[in-house]
mmCIF file of C-alpha atoms in Angstrom:
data_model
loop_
_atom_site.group_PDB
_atom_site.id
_atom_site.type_symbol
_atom_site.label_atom_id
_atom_site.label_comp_id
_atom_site.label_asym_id
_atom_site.label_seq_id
_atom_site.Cartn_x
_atom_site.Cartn_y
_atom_site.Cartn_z
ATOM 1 C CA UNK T 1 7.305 13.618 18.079
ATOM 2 C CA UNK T 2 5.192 11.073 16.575
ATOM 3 C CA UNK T 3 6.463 7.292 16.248
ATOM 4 C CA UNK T 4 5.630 5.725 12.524
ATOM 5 C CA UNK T 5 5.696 1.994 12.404
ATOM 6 C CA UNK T 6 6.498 -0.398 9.853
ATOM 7 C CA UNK T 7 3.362 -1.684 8.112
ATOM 8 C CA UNK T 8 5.616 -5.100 7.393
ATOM 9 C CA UNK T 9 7.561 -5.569 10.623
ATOM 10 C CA UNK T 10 6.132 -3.158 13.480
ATOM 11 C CA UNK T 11 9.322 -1.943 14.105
ATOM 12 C CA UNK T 12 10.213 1.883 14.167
ATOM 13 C CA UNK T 13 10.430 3.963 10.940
ATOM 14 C CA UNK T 14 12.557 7.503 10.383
ATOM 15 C CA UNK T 15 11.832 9.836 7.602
ATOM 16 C CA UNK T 16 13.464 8.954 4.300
ATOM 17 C CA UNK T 17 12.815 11.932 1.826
ATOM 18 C CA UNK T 18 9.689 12.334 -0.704
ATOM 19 C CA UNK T 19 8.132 10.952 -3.314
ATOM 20 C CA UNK T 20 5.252 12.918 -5.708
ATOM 21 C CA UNK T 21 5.411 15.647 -2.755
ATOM 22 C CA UNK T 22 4.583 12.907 -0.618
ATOM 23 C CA UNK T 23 6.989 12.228 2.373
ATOM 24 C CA UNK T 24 8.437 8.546 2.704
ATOM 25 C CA UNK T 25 9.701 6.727 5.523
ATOM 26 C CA UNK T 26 12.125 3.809 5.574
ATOM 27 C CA UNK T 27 12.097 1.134 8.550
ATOM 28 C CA UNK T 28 15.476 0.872 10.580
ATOM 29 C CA UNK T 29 14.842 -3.202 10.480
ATOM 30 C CA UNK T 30 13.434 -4.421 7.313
ATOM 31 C CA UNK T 31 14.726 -1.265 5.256
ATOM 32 C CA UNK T 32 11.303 -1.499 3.179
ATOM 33 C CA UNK T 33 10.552 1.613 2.121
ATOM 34 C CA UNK T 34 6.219 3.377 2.420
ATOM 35 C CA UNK T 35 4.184 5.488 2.671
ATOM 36 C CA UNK T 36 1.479 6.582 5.270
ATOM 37 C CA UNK T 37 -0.949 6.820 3.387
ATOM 38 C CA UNK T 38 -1.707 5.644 -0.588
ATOM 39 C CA UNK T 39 -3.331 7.907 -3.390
ATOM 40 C CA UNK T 40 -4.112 4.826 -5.201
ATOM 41 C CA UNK T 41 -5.739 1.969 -3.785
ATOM 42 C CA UNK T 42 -3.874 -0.393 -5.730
ATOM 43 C CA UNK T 43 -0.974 0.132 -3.420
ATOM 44 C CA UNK T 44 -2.826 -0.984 -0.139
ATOM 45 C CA UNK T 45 -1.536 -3.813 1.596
ATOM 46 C CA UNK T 46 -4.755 -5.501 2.127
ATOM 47 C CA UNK T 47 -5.808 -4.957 -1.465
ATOM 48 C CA UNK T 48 -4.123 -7.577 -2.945
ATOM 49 C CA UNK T 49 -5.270 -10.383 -0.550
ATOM 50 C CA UNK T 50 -9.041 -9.008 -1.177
ATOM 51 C CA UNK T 51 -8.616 -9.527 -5.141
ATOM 52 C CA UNK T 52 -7.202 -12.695 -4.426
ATOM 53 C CA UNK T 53 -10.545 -13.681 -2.558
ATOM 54 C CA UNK T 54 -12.575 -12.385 -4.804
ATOM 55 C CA UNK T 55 -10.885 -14.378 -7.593
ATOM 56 C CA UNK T 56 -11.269 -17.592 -5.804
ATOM 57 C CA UNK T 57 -15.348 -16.610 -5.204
ATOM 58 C CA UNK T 58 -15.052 -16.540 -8.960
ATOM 59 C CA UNK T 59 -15.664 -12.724 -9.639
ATOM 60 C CA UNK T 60 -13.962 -11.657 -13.244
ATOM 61 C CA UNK T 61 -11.339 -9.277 -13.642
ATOM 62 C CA UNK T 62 -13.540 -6.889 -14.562
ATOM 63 C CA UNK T 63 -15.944 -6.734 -11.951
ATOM 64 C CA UNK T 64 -13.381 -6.275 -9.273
ATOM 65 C CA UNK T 65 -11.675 -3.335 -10.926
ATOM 66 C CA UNK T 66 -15.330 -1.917 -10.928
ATOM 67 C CA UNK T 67 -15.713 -2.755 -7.497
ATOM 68 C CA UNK T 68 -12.693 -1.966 -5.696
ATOM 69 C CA UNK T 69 -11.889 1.310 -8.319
ATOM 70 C CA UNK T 70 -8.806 0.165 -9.696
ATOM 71 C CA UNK T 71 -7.650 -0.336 -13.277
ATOM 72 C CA UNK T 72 -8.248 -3.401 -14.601
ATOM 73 C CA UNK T 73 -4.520 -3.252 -15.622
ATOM 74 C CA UNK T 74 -3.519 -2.968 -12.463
ATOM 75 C CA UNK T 75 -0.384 -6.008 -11.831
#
């Protein structure tokens, strides 16, 4: 049986039904609920701390949708 870890607190996950087919898993400690893997990229955890430094190296809204392939709408 495989062990899934928490992508927020490393501690041990169990299976907590589905989501668009998709299965979900809820962590015993935190009780934040994921996924394994993301369809979107949007939803990445490391996503939103790379269009924060591309903001800051002065890149436009536009050009990192284009660049990382997410919707320019994306909030």
């Amino acid at each position: 049986m495989e062990k899934i870890q928490c992508p927020n607190c490393r501690s041990r996950a169990v299976k907590n039904g589905f989501q668009s087919d998709k299965q979900r898993y809820k962590c015993i400690s935190c009780n934040k609920k994921f996924h394994l893997k993301y369809t979107y990229e949007a939803y990445n955890k490391h996503t939103n701390s790379f269009i924060i430094s591309l903001l800051k190296e002065g890149c436009g809204i536009r050009s990192i949708s284009r660049v990382l392939k997410i919707s320019k709408k994306t909030g």
